[in-house]
Short mmCIF file of C-alpha atoms and ligand atoms in Angstrom, two decimals:
data_model
loop_
_atom_site.label_atom_id
_atom_site.label_comp_id
_atom_site.label_asym_id
_atom_site.label_seq_id
_atom_site.Cartn_x
_atom_site.Cartn_y
_atom_site.Cartn_z
CA MET A 1 0.00 0.00 0.00
CA ASP A 2 1.35 3.39 -0.98
CA ILE A 3 0.30 5.82 1.71
CA GLN A 4 1.13 9.46 1.08
CA ARG A 5 0.72 12.37 3.44
CA PRO A 6 -2.37 14.52 2.73
CA ARG A 7 -2.10 17.27 0.13
CA GLY A 8 -0.94 20.59 1.53
CA THR A 9 0.80 19.05 4.55
CA ARG A 10 4.48 18.50 5.29
CA ASP A 11 6.80 16.33 7.37
CA PHE A 12 9.61 18.15 9.13
CA LEU A 13 12.91 16.39 9.67
CA PHE A 14 15.62 17.04 12.22
CA GLU A 15 17.47 19.99 10.70
CA GLU A 16 14.29 21.76 9.75
CA MET A 17 12.79 21.22 13.20
CA LYS A 18 15.91 22.66 14.80
CA GLU A 19 15.68 25.69 12.57
CA ARG A 20 11.94 26.13 13.27
CA LYS A 21 12.49 25.76 17.01
CA GLN A 22 15.18 28.43 16.95
CA ILE A 23 12.90 30.88 15.15
CA GLU A 24 10.01 30.01 17.45
CA ASN A 25 12.17 30.67 20.51
CA SER A 26 13.38 33.99 19.16
CA LEU A 27 9.76 35.12 18.66
CA ARG A 28 8.70 33.82 22.08
CA ASP A 29 11.55 35.77 23.69
CA ILE A 30 10.38 39.03 22.17
CA PHE A 31 6.68 38.45 22.93
CA GLU A 32 7.54 37.66 26.54
CA THR A 33 9.74 40.75 26.76
CA TYR A 34 6.62 42.79 25.98
CA GLY A 35 4.65 41.05 28.76
CA TYR A 36 2.70 38.44 26.78
CA ALA A 37 1.97 35.05 28.37
CA GLU A 38 1.37 31.88 26.39
CA ILE A 39 -2.00 30.17 26.07
CA LYS A 40 -3.16 27.08 24.18
CA THR A 41 -6.61 26.38 22.80
CA PRO A 42 -8.03 23.19 21.20
CA LEU A 43 -7.19 22.25 17.64
CA PHE A 44 -10.89 21.92 16.89
CA GLU A 45 -13.80 24.08 17.97
CA ASP A 46 -17.50 24.46 17.40
CA LEU A 47 -17.98 25.18 13.70
CA SER A 48 -20.15 28.22 14.48
CA LEU A 49 -17.19 29.95 16.14
CA PHE A 50 -15.69 30.42 12.69
CA THR A 51 -18.80 30.78 10.54
CA MET A 52 -20.32 33.52 12.69
CA LYS A 53 -18.04 36.39 11.87
CA SER A 54 -14.83 35.41 10.17
CA GLY A 55 -15.93 36.27 6.65
CA GLU A 56 -16.57 34.45 3.39
CA GLY A 57 -12.89 33.93 2.57
CA ILE A 58 -12.31 31.79 5.63
CA THR A 59 -15.64 29.96 5.87
CA GLY A 60 -15.22 28.58 2.36
CA GLN A 61 -11.89 27.04 3.42
CA ILE A 62 -12.90 25.41 6.68
CA TYR A 63 -12.13 21.77 7.44
CA ASN A 64 -15.37 20.85 9.19
CA PHE A 65 -16.81 17.53 10.25
CA GLN A 66 -19.43 15.93 12.45
CA ASP A 67 -18.23 13.91 15.39
CA LYS A 68 -19.84 10.66 16.54
CA GLY A 69 -22.25 12.65 18.71
CA GLY A 70 -23.47 14.64 15.70
CA ARG A 71 -21.74 17.90 16.75
CA ASP A 72 -20.58 20.23 13.99
CA LEU A 73 -16.91 20.90 14.57
CA ALA A 74 -14.08 22.52 12.65
CA LEU A 75 -10.30 22.41 12.66
CA ARG A 76 -9.29 25.95 13.53
CA PRO A 77 -8.39 28.11 10.51
CA GLU A 78 -6.96 30.81 12.79
CA LEU A 79 -6.69 31.63 16.48
CA THR A 80 -8.35 34.99 17.12
CA ALA A 81 -11.88 33.57 17.35
CA PRO A 82 -10.74 30.76 19.73
CA VAL A 83 -8.97 33.32 21.93
CA ALA A 84 -12.11 35.50 22.02
CA ARG A 85 -14.07 32.38 23.02
CA LEU A 86 -11.49 31.56 25.69
CA TYR A 87 -11.73 35.11 27.02
CA LEU A 88 -15.53 34.85 27.29
CA ASN A 89 -15.32 31.42 28.97
CA GLU A 90 -12.50 32.06 31.41
CA LEU A 91 -11.04 35.52 31.59
CA GLN A 92 -13.77 38.18 31.63
CA LYS A 93 -13.19 39.02 35.27
CA LYS A 94 -9.42 39.25 35.04
CA PRO A 95 -7.78 42.70 35.23
CA LYS A 96 -7.18 44.19 31.81
CA PRO A 97 -5.38 44.63 29.54
CA LEU A 98 -4.74 40.93 29.01
CA LYS A 99 -1.73 40.08 26.88
CA MET A 100 -1.73 36.58 25.43
CA TYR A 101 0.31 34.84 22.78
CA TYR A 102 -0.01 31.50 21.04
CA PHE A 103 1.83 29.15 18.73
CA GLY A 104 -0.03 26.42 16.94
CA SER A 105 -1.18 24.92 13.69
CA CYS A 106 -4.13 26.13 11.66
CA PHE A 107 -5.99 24.42 8.83
CA ARG A 108 -7.40 25.94 5.67
CA TYR A 109 -8.62 24.09 2.59
CA GLU A 110 -6.61 26.10 0.08
CA ARG A 111 -5.02 25.31 -3.24
CA PRO A 112 -1.56 24.25 -2.03
CA GLN A 113 1.36 26.14 -3.51
CA LYS A 114 4.65 27.59 -2.31
CA GLY A 115 3.95 29.38 0.98
CA ARG A 116 0.32 28.28 1.06
CA TRP A 117 -0.43 25.12 2.99
CA ARG A 118 -3.47 23.27 4.26
CA GLN A 119 -1.81 22.85 7.62
CA PHE A 120 0.34 25.80 8.63
CA TRP A 121 1.48 27.44 11.83
CA GLN A 122 0.72 30.81 13.35
CA LEU A 123 2.57 32.54 16.13
CA GLY A 124 0.47 35.47 17.21
CA CYS A 125 -0.89 37.51 20.05
CA GLU A 126 -4.05 39.19 21.26
CA LEU A 127 -4.19 42.21 23.53
CA ILE A 128 -7.65 42.36 25.09
CA GLY A 129 -8.92 45.41 26.90
CA GLY A 130 -6.18 47.82 25.86
CA LYS A 131 -6.78 51.21 24.35
CA SER A 132 -6.37 52.37 20.81
CA PRO A 133 -4.12 53.67 19.41
CA GLU A 134 -1.56 52.95 22.15
CA SER A 135 -2.08 49.17 22.05
CA GLU A 136 -1.95 49.11 18.28
CA ALA A 137 1.31 51.04 18.27
CA GLU A 138 2.91 48.73 20.82
CA ILE A 139 1.79 45.65 18.90
CA ILE A 140 3.16 46.91 15.59
CA ALA A 141 6.44 47.88 17.29
CA MET A 142 6.63 44.37 18.77
CA ALA A 143 6.05 42.80 15.34
CA ALA A 144 8.90 44.88 13.90
CA HIS A 145 11.15 44.07 16.86
CA SER A 146 10.45 40.33 16.40
CA LEU A 147 11.55 40.48 12.77
CA GLU A 148 14.65 42.53 13.56
CA ASN A 149 15.59 40.02 16.24
CA LEU A 150 15.58 37.34 13.53
CA GLY A 151 18.04 39.42 11.54
CA LEU A 152 15.45 40.46 8.95
CA ASP A 153 15.32 43.96 7.56
CA ASN A 154 13.65 43.44 4.20
CA PHE A 155 10.08 43.64 5.49
CA GLU A 156 7.46 46.32 4.92
CA ILE A 157 4.73 47.06 7.45
CA HIS A 158 1.65 48.48 5.74
CA ILE A 159 -0.88 50.17 8.00
CA GLY A 160 -4.41 51.35 7.25
CA ASN A 161 -7.71 52.01 8.97
CA LEU A 162 -10.85 50.19 7.80
CA GLY A 163 -12.91 53.03 9.25
CA ILE A 164 -11.89 55.18 6.29
CA ILE A 165 -13.47 52.93 3.63
CA ARG A 166 -16.40 51.99 5.87
CA GLY A 167 -16.99 55.72 6.44
CA ILE A 168 -17.18 56.34 2.70
CA LEU A 169 -19.63 53.46 2.23
CA ASP A 170 -21.70 54.53 5.25
CA SER A 171 -21.96 58.06 3.87
CA ALA A 172 -23.60 56.52 0.78
CA ASP A 173 -25.88 54.27 2.90
CA VAL A 174 -24.38 51.08 1.45
CA PRO A 175 -25.82 48.15 3.46
CA ARG A 176 -23.39 46.26 5.74
CA GLU A 177 -23.57 43.04 3.73
CA THR A 178 -22.64 44.81 0.49
CA GLN A 179 -19.86 46.59 2.38
CA ASP A 180 -18.45 43.20 3.46
CA THR A 181 -18.48 42.00 -0.16
CA ILE A 182 -16.72 45.18 -1.28
CA MET A 183 -14.12 44.80 1.48
CA ALA A 184 -13.43 41.21 0.38
CA ILE A 185 -12.82 42.39 -3.21
CA ILE A 186 -10.49 45.15 -2.01
CA ASP A 187 -8.62 42.56 0.07
CA LYS A 188 -8.05 40.43 -3.02
CA GLY A 189 -6.71 43.53 -4.82
CA GLU A 190 -9.10 42.97 -7.77
CA ILE A 191 -9.53 46.55 -9.01
CA GLU A 192 -11.57 45.66 -12.14
CA GLU A 193 -13.95 43.55 -10.07
CA LEU A 194 -14.19 46.41 -7.59
CA LYS A 195 -15.05 48.88 -10.34
CA ASN A 196 -17.81 46.57 -11.64
CA THR A 197 -19.24 45.92 -8.19
CA LEU A 198 -19.31 49.62 -7.38
CA LYS A 199 -20.98 50.32 -10.74
CA ASN A 200 -23.66 47.70 -10.04
CA ASN A 201 -24.44 49.23 -6.68
CA ASP A 202 -26.55 52.26 -6.40
CA MET A 203 -24.28 54.98 -5.03
CA PRO A 204 -23.34 58.55 -5.96
CA PRO A 205 -20.55 58.72 -8.59
CA ASN A 206 -18.50 60.83 -6.22
CA THR A 207 -18.48 58.03 -3.63
CA ARG A 208 -17.25 55.59 -6.25
CA GLU A 209 -14.49 57.92 -7.34
CA VAL A 210 -13.32 58.71 -3.81
CA LEU A 211 -13.24 55.02 -2.95
CA LEU A 212 -11.25 54.02 -6.01
CA THR A 213 -8.73 56.81 -5.42
CA LEU A 214 -8.35 55.95 -1.77
CA VAL A 215 -7.72 52.22 -2.11
CA GLY A 216 -4.77 53.04 -4.33
CA MET A 217 -3.15 55.43 -1.87
CA GLU A 218 0.13 54.26 -0.41
CA GLY A 219 3.17 56.07 0.97
CA HIS A 220 4.50 57.84 4.05
CA ARG A 221 3.02 60.71 6.07
CA GLU A 222 2.06 62.73 2.96
CA VAL A 223 -0.78 60.21 2.37
CA ILE A 224 -2.58 61.57 5.44
CA ASN A 225 -2.66 65.12 4.05
CA ASN A 226 -3.66 64.01 0.56
CA ALA A 227 -6.43 61.78 1.88
CA SER A 228 -7.83 64.41 4.25
CA GLU A 229 -8.21 66.73 1.27
CA ILE A 230 -10.24 64.08 -0.60
CA LEU A 231 -12.31 63.13 2.45
CA LYS A 232 -13.22 66.61 3.66
CA GLU A 233 -16.97 66.02 3.15
CA MET A 234 -16.91 62.69 5.01
CA PRO A 235 -16.55 63.23 8.76
CA GLU A 236 -16.58 59.52 9.73
CA SER A 237 -13.68 58.77 7.38
CA LEU A 238 -11.82 61.88 8.45
CA LYS A 239 -12.02 60.79 12.08
CA ALA A 240 -10.59 57.36 11.11
CA LEU A 241 -7.78 59.09 9.23
CA LYS A 242 -6.99 61.22 12.29
CA ASP A 243 -6.87 58.06 14.46
CA LEU A 244 -4.40 56.57 11.99
CA ASP A 245 -2.29 59.73 12.18
CA GLU A 246 -2.21 59.55 15.96
CA LEU A 247 -1.24 55.89 15.88
CA LEU A 248 1.73 56.78 13.69
CA ASN A 249 2.88 59.44 16.19
CA ILE A 250 2.85 56.88 18.98
CA LEU A 251 4.49 54.24 16.79
CA GLU A 252 7.36 56.63 16.15
CA ALA A 253 7.71 57.12 19.92
CA PHE A 254 8.05 53.32 20.13
CA GLY A 255 10.99 53.72 17.77
CA PHE A 256 9.48 52.48 14.51
CA SER A 257 9.07 54.86 11.59
CA LYS A 258 9.74 52.62 8.59
CA TYR A 259 6.00 52.01 8.06
CA THR A 260 3.98 52.45 4.86
CA ILE A 261 0.51 53.95 5.03
CA ASN A 262 -1.73 51.84 2.80
CA LEU A 263 -5.39 52.80 2.62
CA GLY A 264 -6.18 49.80 0.42
CA ILE A 265 -5.73 47.22 3.20
CA ALA A 266 -9.06 45.51 3.82
CA ARG A 267 -8.05 42.18 5.50
CA GLY A 268 -9.73 38.90 4.59
CA LEU A 269 -11.53 38.46 7.92
CA ASP A 270 -14.75 40.32 8.71
CA TYR A 271 -14.16 41.02 12.37
CA TYR A 272 -11.74 43.92 12.03
CA SER A 273 -13.12 47.30 12.96
CA GLY A 274 -10.37 49.92 12.82
CA ILE A 275 -6.60 49.93 12.43
CA VAL A 276 -5.32 47.04 10.31
CA PHE A 277 -1.85 46.11 9.18
CA GLU A 278 -0.05 43.59 7.02
CA ILE A 279 3.63 42.77 6.75
CA TYR A 280 5.15 41.90 3.39
CA VAL A 281 8.45 40.41 2.31
CA HIS A 282 8.52 40.83 -1.46
CA SER A 283 11.24 38.24 -2.07
CA LEU A 284 8.70 35.54 -1.08
CA GLY A 285 6.79 36.18 -4.31
CA ALA A 286 3.03 35.65 -4.46
CA GLN A 287 2.66 34.62 -0.80
CA LYS A 288 4.55 37.66 0.42
CA GLN A 289 2.27 38.42 3.36
CA ILE A 290 4.02 37.11 6.46
CA SER A 291 1.68 38.64 9.00
CA GLY A 292 -1.65 40.33 9.40
CA GLY A 293 -3.59 41.88 12.23
CA GLY A 294 -5.50 44.80 13.62
CA THR A 295 -8.24 45.93 15.94
CA TYR A 296 -11.43 43.90 16.10
CA ASN A 297 -14.70 43.54 17.95
CA LEU A 298 -15.17 39.76 18.04
CA ILE A 299 -15.91 39.63 21.76
CA GLU A 300 -18.88 41.92 21.38
CA LEU A 301 -20.01 40.00 18.29
CA PHE A 302 -19.92 36.80 20.37
CA GLY A 303 -22.24 38.40 22.93
CA GLY A 304 -19.70 39.81 25.41
CA GLU A 305 -19.14 43.41 26.47
CA LYS A 306 -17.48 45.87 24.17
CA VAL A 307 -13.79 45.31 24.86
CA GLU A 308 -11.18 46.92 22.68
CA SER A 309 -8.98 44.17 21.29
CA THR A 310 -6.12 44.09 18.90
CA GLY A 311 -3.70 41.44 17.72
CA PHE A 312 -1.77 39.91 14.87
CA ALA A 313 -0.33 36.61 13.77
CA PHE A 314 2.84 35.71 11.95
CA GLY A 315 2.48 33.07 9.27
CA PHE A 316 5.26 31.04 10.86
CA ASP A 317 6.07 28.91 7.80
CA ARG A 318 6.52 31.99 5.63
CA LEU A 319 8.72 33.53 8.27
CA VAL A 320 10.93 30.44 8.30
CA GLU A 321 11.23 30.81 4.52
CA CYS A 322 12.29 34.47 4.94
CA VAL A 323 14.99 33.54 7.40
CA ARG A 324 16.19 30.90 4.96
CA LEU A 325 16.26 33.36 2.08
CA CYS A 326 18.39 35.63 4.23
CA GLY A 327 21.01 32.89 4.38
CA MET A 328 20.65 32.38 8.10
CA GLU A 329 20.28 28.65 7.58
CA ASN A 330 24.02 28.42 7.07
CA LYS A 331 24.67 29.37 10.63
CA PRO A 332 25.24 26.21 12.68
CA LEU A 333 22.25 25.58 14.88
CA LYS A 334 23.17 25.31 18.48
CA THR A 335 21.25 22.71 20.40
CA VAL A 336 23.60 21.87 23.27
CA ASP A 337 26.17 23.73 25.35
CA VAL A 338 28.15 20.74 26.60
CA TYR A 339 28.82 17.28 25.18
CA VAL A 340 29.98 14.55 27.53
CA ALA A 341 32.27 12.01 25.86
CA PRO A 342 33.18 8.68 27.47
CA ILE A 343 36.52 7.78 25.89
CA THR A 344 36.01 4.08 26.54
CA ARG A 345 32.88 2.00 27.15
CA ASP A 346 33.81 1.14 30.74
CA VAL A 347 33.38 4.78 31.88
CA LYS A 348 30.00 5.36 30.27
CA LEU A 349 28.06 5.20 33.56
CA LYS A 350 30.18 8.00 35.00
CA ALA A 351 29.60 10.01 31.79
CA PHE A 352 25.82 9.62 32.16
CA GLU A 353 26.07 10.77 35.77
CA ILE A 354 28.01 13.90 34.79
CA ALA A 355 25.55 14.69 31.99
CA GLN A 356 22.60 14.40 34.40
CA ASP A 357 24.29 16.69 36.94
CA LEU A 358 24.76 19.34 34.25
CA ARG A 359 21.19 19.01 32.96
CA LYS A 360 19.89 19.45 36.50
CA ILE A 361 21.52 22.86 36.73
CA GLY A 362 19.99 23.91 33.41
CA ILE A 363 22.94 23.37 31.07
CA ARG A 364 21.91 21.89 27.72
CA THR A 365 23.92 18.70 27.63
CA ASP A 366 24.20 15.69 25.38
CA VAL A 367 26.11 12.50 26.05
CA ASP A 368 27.30 9.77 23.74
CA LEU A 369 24.80 6.90 23.91
CA VAL A 370 26.13 4.74 21.11
CA GLY A 371 29.77 4.08 22.00
CA ARG A 372 31.34 6.10 19.19
CA LYS A 373 35.08 6.62 18.75
CA LEU A 374 36.40 9.91 20.14
CA LYS A 375 36.88 11.47 16.69
CA LYS A 376 33.23 10.83 15.82
CA ILE A 377 32.09 12.14 19.19
CA LEU A 378 33.97 15.40 18.67
CA SER A 379 32.50 15.81 15.22
CA GLN A 380 28.98 15.19 16.59
CA ALA A 381 29.59 17.72 19.38
CA ASN A 382 30.62 20.20 16.71
CA ASN A 383 27.48 19.51 14.66
CA LEU A 384 25.33 20.21 17.68
CA GLY A 385 27.12 23.49 18.37
CA ALA A 386 28.53 22.41 21.75
CA ASP A 387 30.89 24.97 23.31
CA TYR A 388 32.59 22.38 25.52
CA VAL A 389 33.26 18.67 25.52
CA VAL A 390 33.82 16.85 28.80
CA LEU A 391 36.24 14.00 28.09
CA VAL A 392 35.80 11.19 30.56
CA GLY A 393 38.85 8.87 30.60
CA LYS A 394 39.64 5.89 32.80
CA ARG A 395 43.03 7.08 34.02
CA GLU A 396 41.81 10.56 35.03
CA LEU A 397 38.71 9.12 36.65
CA ASP A 398 40.92 7.22 39.05
CA GLU A 399 42.03 10.65 40.27
CA ASP A 400 38.44 11.97 40.24
CA LYS A 401 39.17 14.26 37.32
CA VAL A 402 37.97 14.83 33.75
CA THR A 403 39.25 16.97 30.88
CA VAL A 404 37.17 19.88 29.60
CA LYS A 405 37.85 20.86 26.00
CA ASN A 406 36.88 24.33 24.78
CA MET A 407 35.61 23.69 21.26
CA LYS A 408 36.26 27.25 20.06
CA THR A 409 39.88 27.60 21.25
CA SER A 410 40.70 23.86 21.44
CA GLU A 411 42.22 24.54 24.87
CA GLN A 412 41.91 21.73 27.40
CA GLU A 413 42.05 21.76 31.17
CA GLN A 414 41.64 19.20 33.91
CA VAL A 415 38.72 19.73 36.27
CA ASP A 416 37.89 17.98 39.49
CA ILE A 417 34.64 15.98 39.02
CA LYS A 418 33.05 17.58 42.05
CA GLN A 419 33.81 21.02 40.61
CA ILE A 420 32.12 20.41 37.22
CA PRO A 421 28.69 21.98 38.00
CA GLU A 422 30.39 25.00 39.52
CA TYR A 423 32.80 25.24 36.56
CA PHE A 424 29.97 25.38 34.02
CA ASN A 425 27.76 27.55 36.20
CA LYS A 426 30.51 30.14 36.17
CA ILE A 427 30.72 30.24 32.38
CA LYS A 428 26.98 29.87 31.79
P1 HAM B 501 -4.52 36.00 8.44
O1 HAM B 501 -3.97 37.15 7.67
O2 HAM B 501 -5.65 35.25 7.86
O3 HAM B 501 -4.92 36.59 9.86
O4 HAM B 501 -3.36 34.98 8.76
C1 HAM B 501 -2.15 35.40 9.37
C2 HAM B 501 -0.96 34.93 8.57
O5 HAM B 501 -0.99 33.51 8.43
C3 HAM B 501 -0.94 35.43 7.12
O6 HAM B 501 -0.40 36.73 7.07
C4 HAM B 501 -0.05 34.40 6.45
O7 HAM B 501 1.32 34.74 6.62
C5 HAM B 501 -0.32 33.14 7.23
N1 HAM B 501 -1.18 32.22 6.44
C6 HAM B 501 -2.50 32.34 6.19
N2 HAM B 501 -2.91 31.30 5.44
C7 HAM B 501 -1.85 30.52 5.20
C8 HAM B 501 -1.62 29.28 4.49
N3 HAM B 501 -2.61 28.64 3.88
N4 HAM B 501 -0.37 28.76 4.47
C9 HAM B 501 0.65 29.40 5.08
N5 HAM B 501 0.51 30.56 5.79
C10 HAM B 501 -0.72 31.11 5.85
C11 HAM B 501 -5.40 35.83 10.89
O8 HAM B 501 -5.47 34.63 10.88
C12 HAM B 501 -5.78 36.66 12.09
N6 HAM B 501 -6.33 35.75 13.11
C13 HAM B 501 -4.61 37.46 12.62
C14 HAM B 501 -4.99 38.27 13.82
C15 HAM B 501 -4.66 38.03 15.12
N7 HAM B 501 -5.75 39.35 13.82
C16 HAM B 501 -5.93 39.79 15.07
N8 HAM B 501 -5.29 38.98 15.86
#
């Protein structure tokens, strides 16, 4: 029988897992530095959680099924709706703002291609109960910081405010449902389709014109002035533009000014309500969007109180690809600090003991389990990025000593066995 893995899924082998883990840890470090704590939600949820308010784009791609009890369930296509559900179930009474982050796989029935998978990973965060635009600015600064920490500098952060387009459509009394359809077309970037849809909808020609001009506006601070000129008759949109301007002031105070204002960002999910942003890395080609997020009102839509919430998620697999394109994969991946090497088989028990003592004090340690020759052990220690090798030899053991080899300088020194934890603690 020839069993293949399902379309749009992948197996990850050792090297790739090491690389993914390293990137994951780098992102976790930054998120935790900004005060986010990790949560985990189930891989599957009630189908209605995703069909209620996530938007056409997502609902058409859901992996849903009935379980043996006849319940309609779905593999999660994203994590914002599950986190909003979790908040309503468990966290409503907790002091706000709540800062949560997550890392886990998502499932979307898409046409698989490079950078687009049916099972993929997101590392993202939600800030519930913060205030706009301060929370939005901090979140965008954190996204930029995360990318810089990975050594990336070829990303573009595009920021917009959905309130601007919604304001234009509201001023022409376009019903909410039609607005959602229009937003979905803008999100796809289909300008011809947008023109046709606008033509088929009853609205003043001026509204159409303003909308088409606005979705094409992209640039730095000058966009705000140009747009406010065009929107002067539309107070709702003007207010949204002012909010965007204020966000940018705060973002600059957070030390990030390399943003692009992009009034054509619509986002593929229906729950966004204000500031939205997307991060692009053009060298990835068609699937260049490595992250998306913004402010949303899902909690209220699910029947909770109105709580300002904002968040974003990195498409983790695309991020891994970016790091690879940057040539970072050539750096040796470091998985252990110390490698313990029994020189002969008869000292292996002592070697295991030393390795355990080091692990207990938090030093990443590996030990030879397969009785390799010393040359092979040293080469393995090198592959794993070990800084030191502890050579355990029979003759030295009789004097309660081992040799510690510094892998960078090749220097060796004898250390008393009892002193080993202290020795490595000092250089930790
Ligand atoms: P999203 O833009 O749908 O937003 O997904 C976030 C990121 O996941 C995308 O920018 C992309 O990099 C990655 N992604 C999406 N689909 C695929 C796929 N089929 N294969 C590989 N990567 C993919 C959300 O999901 C929102 N929940 C983000 C958010 C959090 N908004 C507020 N809080």
